[in-house]
GROMACS .gro file of C-alpha atoms in nm:
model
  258
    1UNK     CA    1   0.676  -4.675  -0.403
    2UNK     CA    2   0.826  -4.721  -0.060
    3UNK     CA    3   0.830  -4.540   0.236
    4UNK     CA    4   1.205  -4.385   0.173
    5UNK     CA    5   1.124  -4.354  -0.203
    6UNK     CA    6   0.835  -4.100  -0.125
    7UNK     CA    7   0.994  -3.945   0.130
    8UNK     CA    8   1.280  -3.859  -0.125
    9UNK     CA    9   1.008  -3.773  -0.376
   10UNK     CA   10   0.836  -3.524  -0.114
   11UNK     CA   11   1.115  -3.346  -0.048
   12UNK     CA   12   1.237  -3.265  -0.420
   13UNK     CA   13   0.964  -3.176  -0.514
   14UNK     CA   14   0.910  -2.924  -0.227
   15UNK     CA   15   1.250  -2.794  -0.288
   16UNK     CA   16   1.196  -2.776  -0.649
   17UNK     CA   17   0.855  -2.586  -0.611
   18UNK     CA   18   0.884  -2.380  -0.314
   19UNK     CA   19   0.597  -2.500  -0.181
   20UNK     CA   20   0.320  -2.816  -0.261
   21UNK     CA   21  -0.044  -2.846  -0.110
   22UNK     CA   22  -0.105  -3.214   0.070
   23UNK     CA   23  -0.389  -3.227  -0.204
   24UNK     CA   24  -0.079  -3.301  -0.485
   25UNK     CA   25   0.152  -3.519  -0.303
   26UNK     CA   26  -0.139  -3.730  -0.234
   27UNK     CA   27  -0.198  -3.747  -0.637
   28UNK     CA   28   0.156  -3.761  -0.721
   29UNK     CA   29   0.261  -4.026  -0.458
   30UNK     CA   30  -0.050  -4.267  -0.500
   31UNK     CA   31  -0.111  -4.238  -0.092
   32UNK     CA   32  -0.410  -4.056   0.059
   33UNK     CA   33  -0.382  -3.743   0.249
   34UNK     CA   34  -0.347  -3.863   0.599
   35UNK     CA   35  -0.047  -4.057   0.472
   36UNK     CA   36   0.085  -3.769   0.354
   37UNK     CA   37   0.045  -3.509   0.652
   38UNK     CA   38   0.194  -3.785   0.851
   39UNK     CA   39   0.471  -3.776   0.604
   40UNK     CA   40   0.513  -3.411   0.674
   41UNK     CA   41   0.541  -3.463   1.024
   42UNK     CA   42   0.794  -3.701   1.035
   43UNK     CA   43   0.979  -3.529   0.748
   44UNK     CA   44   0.965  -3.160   0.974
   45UNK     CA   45   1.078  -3.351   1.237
   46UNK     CA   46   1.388  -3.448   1.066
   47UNK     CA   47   1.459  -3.117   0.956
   48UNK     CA   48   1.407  -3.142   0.556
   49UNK     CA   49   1.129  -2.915   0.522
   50UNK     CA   50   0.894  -2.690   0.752
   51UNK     CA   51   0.463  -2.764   0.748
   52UNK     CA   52   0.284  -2.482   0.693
   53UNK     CA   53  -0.126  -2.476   0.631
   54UNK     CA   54  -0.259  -2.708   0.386
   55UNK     CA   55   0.110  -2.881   0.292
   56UNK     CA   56   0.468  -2.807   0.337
   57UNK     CA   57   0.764  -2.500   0.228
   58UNK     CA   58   1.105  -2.570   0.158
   59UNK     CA   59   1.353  -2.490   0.415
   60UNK     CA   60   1.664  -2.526   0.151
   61UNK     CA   61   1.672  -2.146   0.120
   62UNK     CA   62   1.560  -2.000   0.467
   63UNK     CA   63   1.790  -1.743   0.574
   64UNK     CA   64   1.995  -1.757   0.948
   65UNK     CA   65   1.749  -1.606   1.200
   66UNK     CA   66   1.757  -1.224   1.117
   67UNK     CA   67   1.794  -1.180   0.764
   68UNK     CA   68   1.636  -1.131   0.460
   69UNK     CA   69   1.550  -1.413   0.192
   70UNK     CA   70   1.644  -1.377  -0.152
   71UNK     CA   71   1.383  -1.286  -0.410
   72UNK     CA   72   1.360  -1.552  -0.669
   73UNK     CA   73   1.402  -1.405  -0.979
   74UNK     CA   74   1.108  -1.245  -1.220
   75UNK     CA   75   1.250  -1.528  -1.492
   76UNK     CA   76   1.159  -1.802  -1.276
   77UNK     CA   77   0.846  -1.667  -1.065
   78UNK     CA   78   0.654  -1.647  -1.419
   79UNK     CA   79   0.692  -2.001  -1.514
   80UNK     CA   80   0.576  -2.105  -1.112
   81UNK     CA   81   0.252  -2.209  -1.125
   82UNK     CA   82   0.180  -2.044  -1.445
   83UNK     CA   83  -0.148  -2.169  -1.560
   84UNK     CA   84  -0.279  -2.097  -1.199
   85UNK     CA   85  -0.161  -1.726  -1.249
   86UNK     CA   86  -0.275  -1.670  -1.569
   87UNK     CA   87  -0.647  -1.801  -1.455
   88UNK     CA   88  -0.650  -1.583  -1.148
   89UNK     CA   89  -0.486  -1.271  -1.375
   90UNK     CA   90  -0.802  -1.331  -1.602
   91UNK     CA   91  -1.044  -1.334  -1.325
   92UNK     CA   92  -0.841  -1.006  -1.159
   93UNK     CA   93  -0.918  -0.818  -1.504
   94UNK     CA   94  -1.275  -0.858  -1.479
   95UNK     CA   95  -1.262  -0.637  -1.194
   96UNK     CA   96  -1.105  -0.351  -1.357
   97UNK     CA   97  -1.373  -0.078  -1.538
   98UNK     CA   98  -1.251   0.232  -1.751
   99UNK     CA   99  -1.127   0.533  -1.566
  100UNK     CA  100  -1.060   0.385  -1.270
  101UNK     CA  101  -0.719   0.450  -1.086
  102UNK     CA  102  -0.511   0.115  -0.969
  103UNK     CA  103  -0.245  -0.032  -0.866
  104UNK     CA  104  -0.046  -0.336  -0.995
  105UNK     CA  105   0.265  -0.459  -0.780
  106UNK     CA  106   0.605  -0.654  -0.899
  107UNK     CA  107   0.466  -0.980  -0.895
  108UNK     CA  108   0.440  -1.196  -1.166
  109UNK     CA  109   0.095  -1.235  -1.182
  110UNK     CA  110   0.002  -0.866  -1.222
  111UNK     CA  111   0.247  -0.854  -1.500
  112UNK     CA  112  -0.019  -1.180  -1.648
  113UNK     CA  113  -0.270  -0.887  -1.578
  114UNK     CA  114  -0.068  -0.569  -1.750
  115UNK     CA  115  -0.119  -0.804  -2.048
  116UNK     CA  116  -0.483  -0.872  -2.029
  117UNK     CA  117  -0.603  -0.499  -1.978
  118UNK     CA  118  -0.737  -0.392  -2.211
  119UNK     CA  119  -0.669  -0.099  -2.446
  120UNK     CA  120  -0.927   0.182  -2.207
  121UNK     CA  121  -0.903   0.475  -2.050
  122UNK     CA  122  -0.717   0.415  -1.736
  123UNK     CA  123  -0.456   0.501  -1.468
  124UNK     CA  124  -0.229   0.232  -1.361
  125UNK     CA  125   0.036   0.298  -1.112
  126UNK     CA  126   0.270   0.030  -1.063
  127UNK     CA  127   0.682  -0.023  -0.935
  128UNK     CA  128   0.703  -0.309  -1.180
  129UNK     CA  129   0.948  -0.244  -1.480
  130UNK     CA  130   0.760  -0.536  -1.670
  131UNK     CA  131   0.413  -0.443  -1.602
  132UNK     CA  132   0.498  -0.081  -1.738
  133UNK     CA  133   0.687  -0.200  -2.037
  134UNK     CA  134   0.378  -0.417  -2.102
  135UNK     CA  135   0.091  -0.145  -2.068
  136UNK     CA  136   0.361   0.140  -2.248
  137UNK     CA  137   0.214   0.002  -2.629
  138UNK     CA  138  -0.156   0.057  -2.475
  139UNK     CA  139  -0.203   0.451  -2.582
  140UNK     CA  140  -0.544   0.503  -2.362
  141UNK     CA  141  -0.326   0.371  -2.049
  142UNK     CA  142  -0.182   0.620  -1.848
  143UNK     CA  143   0.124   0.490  -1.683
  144UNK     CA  144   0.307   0.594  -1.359
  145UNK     CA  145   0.627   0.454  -1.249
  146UNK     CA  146   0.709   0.485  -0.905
  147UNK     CA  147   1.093   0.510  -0.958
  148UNK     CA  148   1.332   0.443  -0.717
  149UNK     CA  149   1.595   0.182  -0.666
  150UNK     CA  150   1.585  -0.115  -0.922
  151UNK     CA  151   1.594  -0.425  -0.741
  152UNK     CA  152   1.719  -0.659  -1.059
  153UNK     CA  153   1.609  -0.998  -0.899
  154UNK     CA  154   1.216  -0.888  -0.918
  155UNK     CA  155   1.216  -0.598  -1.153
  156UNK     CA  156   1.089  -0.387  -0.967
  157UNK     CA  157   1.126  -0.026  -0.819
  158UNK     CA  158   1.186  -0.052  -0.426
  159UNK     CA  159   1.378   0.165  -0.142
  160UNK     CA  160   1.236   0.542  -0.034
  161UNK     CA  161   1.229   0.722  -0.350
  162UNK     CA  162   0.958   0.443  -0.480
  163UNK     CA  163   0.796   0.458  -0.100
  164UNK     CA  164   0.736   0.855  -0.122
  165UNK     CA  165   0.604   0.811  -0.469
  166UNK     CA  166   0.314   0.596  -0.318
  167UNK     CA  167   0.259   0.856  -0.092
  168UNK     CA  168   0.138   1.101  -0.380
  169UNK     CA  169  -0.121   0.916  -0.475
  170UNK     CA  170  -0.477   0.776  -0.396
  171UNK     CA  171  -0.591   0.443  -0.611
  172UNK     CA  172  -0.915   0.278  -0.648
  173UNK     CA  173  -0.782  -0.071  -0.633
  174UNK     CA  174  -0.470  -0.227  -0.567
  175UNK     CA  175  -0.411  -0.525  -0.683
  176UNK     CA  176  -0.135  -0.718  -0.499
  177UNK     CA  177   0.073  -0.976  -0.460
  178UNK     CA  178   0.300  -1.156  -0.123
  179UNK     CA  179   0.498  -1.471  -0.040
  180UNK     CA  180   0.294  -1.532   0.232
  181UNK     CA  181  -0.082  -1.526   0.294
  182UNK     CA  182  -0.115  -1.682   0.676
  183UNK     CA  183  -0.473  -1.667   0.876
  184UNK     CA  184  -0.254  -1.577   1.212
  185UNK     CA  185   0.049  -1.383   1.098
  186UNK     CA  186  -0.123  -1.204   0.804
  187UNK     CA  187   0.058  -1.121   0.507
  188UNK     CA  188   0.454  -1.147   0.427
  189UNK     CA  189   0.698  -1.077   0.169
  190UNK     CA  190   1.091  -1.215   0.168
  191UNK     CA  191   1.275  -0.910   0.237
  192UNK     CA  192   1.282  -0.591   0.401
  193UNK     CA  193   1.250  -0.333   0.112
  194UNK     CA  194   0.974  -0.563  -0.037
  195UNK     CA  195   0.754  -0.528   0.259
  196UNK     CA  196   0.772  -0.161   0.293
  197UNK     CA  197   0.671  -0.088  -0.040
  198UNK     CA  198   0.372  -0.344   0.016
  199UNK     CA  199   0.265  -0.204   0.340
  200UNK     CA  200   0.290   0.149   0.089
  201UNK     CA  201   0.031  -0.023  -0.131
  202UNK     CA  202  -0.238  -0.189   0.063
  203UNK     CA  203  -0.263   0.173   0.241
  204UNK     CA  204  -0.326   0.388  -0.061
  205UNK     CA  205  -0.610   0.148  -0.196
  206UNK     CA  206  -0.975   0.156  -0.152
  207UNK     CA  207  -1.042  -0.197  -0.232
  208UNK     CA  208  -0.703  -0.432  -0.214
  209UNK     CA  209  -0.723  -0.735  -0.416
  210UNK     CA  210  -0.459  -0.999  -0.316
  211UNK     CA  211  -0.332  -1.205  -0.622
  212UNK     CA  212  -0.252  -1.566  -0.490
  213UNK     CA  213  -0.235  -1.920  -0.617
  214UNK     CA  214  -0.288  -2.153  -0.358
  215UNK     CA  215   0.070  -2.231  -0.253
  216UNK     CA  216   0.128  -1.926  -0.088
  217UNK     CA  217  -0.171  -2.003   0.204
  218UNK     CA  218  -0.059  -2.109   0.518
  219UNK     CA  219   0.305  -1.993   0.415
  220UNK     CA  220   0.504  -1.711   0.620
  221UNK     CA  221   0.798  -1.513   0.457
  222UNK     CA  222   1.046  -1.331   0.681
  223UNK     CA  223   0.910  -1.020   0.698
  224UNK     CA  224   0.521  -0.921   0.793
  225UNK     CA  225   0.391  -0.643   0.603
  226UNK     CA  226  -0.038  -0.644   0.690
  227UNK     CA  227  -0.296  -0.843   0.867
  228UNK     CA  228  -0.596  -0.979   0.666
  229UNK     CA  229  -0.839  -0.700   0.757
  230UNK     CA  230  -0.670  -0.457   0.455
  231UNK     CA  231  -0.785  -0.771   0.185
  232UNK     CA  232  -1.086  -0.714   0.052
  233UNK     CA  233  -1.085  -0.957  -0.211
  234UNK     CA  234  -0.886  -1.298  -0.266
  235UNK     CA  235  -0.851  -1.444  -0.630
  236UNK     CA  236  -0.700  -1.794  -0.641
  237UNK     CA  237  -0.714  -2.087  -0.790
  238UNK     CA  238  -0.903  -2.406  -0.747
  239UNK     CA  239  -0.623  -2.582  -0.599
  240UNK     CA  240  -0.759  -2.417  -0.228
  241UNK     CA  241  -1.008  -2.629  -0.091
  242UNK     CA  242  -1.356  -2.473   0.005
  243UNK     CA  243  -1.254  -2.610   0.333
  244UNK     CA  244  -0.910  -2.376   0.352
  245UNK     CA  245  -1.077  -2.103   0.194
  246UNK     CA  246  -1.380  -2.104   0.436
  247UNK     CA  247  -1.191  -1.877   0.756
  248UNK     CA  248  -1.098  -1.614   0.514
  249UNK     CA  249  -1.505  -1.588   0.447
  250UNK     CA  250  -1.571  -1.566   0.777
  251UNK     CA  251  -1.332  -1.261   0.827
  252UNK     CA  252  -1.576  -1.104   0.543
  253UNK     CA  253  -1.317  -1.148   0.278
  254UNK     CA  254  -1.401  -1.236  -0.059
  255UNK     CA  255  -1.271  -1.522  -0.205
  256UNK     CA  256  -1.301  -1.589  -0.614
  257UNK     CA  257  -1.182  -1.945  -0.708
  258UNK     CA  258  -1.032  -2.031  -1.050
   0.00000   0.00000   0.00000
C-alpha cells in the first residue's frame, strides 16, 4: 500500500467509525504503530481528522465553535462496536445483585444490559425509551421512567422535566455511558441537554460505573459534564492497552477489561 493509499484508507475509516485506536490501523494498514501516529500527525496537520489519546476522531461532523453536535442515532450507535458492547454489558451485569436500586442511561450499551438482567427483584430507573421497553416484559423489575422531552435521535428522555425526576431519587449504582472519557478534561457528551441529564446521574449514584469501549478514551465531545473522580468503576474492552488503562488506576479507579 502506498503512502497516499493509507492515508486515504486512515481517513475513511475514521470517518466511517467515529473514532479508531493506533492499535487497528496498524493491523489494518500492515505498518507498525509509530508509522501510524506519524500518520496522524501529518494527517491533523492537514486538517482531515483531529488526534486524540491512543488514535484519532473524525472531524467530518464537528460543529462551528459554539454549538452542539448531533447525536448519532440509537439505530446506528447499537451496531458501533457491537461485540465490544455486548462483552462489557455482560461484565456490567455481574455487578448488579437483587434489590438493589440503579440506574441505566440512553446509551446503547445499557440497553445490551436491560437485556441481560435478569428476571429479580429490582429497581431500575432509567431515561431510555429502549431500555424500559426491554425490562417492561421482566414482571419482578420495577421500572421508572424519568419522562420528559423525547429526544428521537437517542431515544431517550432529556430537558427539565427528566432533570427534576433525577432529583427524586437516590440509586445504588449508576451505570453510565459518554462520548468522551479524557484523563484531563474528564467526561463529555455531544450536546447540551445530554450533559445535564448526565451530570443528573453521576450525582444521584453511590457507585457510578462508566460503560465504555475503548474508542471513546482520549476523545472529548463538546460539552463537559464530570471529572474522573465521580467513576468508580470502568468496564471496557480489551482493545485499551494495560498501558492506556494504567493512569485511570492510579486515580483509584477500577478498570475491568473484556
Amino acid at each position: 500500500m502506498l503512502v497516499a493509499e493509507r492515508y486515504e484508507k486512515i481517513v475513511q475509516l475514521v470517518n466511517e467509525r467515529g473514532s479508531i485506536r493506533v492499535t487497528e490501523l496498524s493491523e489494518i494498514c500492515g505498518v507498525t504503530e509509530e508509522t501510524i501516529r506519524r500518520d496522524l500527525d501529518r494527517l491533523e496537520q492537514s486538517g482531515r481528522l483531529r488526534r486524540s489519546h491512543g488514535g484519532a476522531v473524525s472531524i467530518k461532523d464537528l460543529p462551528p465553535s459554539g454549538r452542539s453536535q448531533p447525536e448519532i442515532p440509537f439505530t446506528e450507535r447499537e451496531i458501533m462496536h457491537a461485540e465490544e458492547k455486548q462483552r462489557i454489558a455482560e461484565e456490567a451485569v455481574k455487578l448488579i445483585e437483587p434489590y438493589q436500586r440503579i440506574l441505566l442511561d440512553a446509551s446503547s450499551t445499557a440497553w445490551y444490559m436491560a437485556r441481560l438482567i435478569p428476571d429479580f427483584p429490582l429497581t431500575v430507573l432509567t431515561n431510555s425509551i429502549k431500555a424500559a421497553a426491554e425490562l417492561g416484559g421482566k414482571e419482578k423489575i420495577e421500572v421508572i421512567s424519568t419522562g420528559g422531552i423525547m429526544a428521537h435521535r437517542s431515544l431517550s428522555f432529556v430537558g427539565p422535566i427528566a432533570e427534576r425526576a433525577l432529583d427524586s431519587y437516590h440509586v445504588d449504582k449508576a451505570f453510565v455511558s459518554f462520548k468522551g472519557v479524557h484523563l484531563e478534561r474528564g467526561l463529555s457528551e455531544s450536546n447540551e441537554l445530554q450533559a445535564r441529564i448526565k451530570h443528573k446521574m453521576v450525582g444521584i449514584a453511590d457507585q457510578v460505573v462508566l460503560l465504555a469501549d475503548a474508542s471513546k478514551f482520549g476523545a472529548q465531545a463538546f460539552k463537559q459534564v464530570a471529572d474522573l473522580s465521580c467513576i468508580h468503576t470502568i468496564i471496557t474492552d480489551a482493545r485499551l492497552t494495560p498501558e492506556d488503562a494504567a493512569p485511570y488506576k492510579e486515580r483509584g479507579i477500577e478498570v475491568i477489561s473484556v
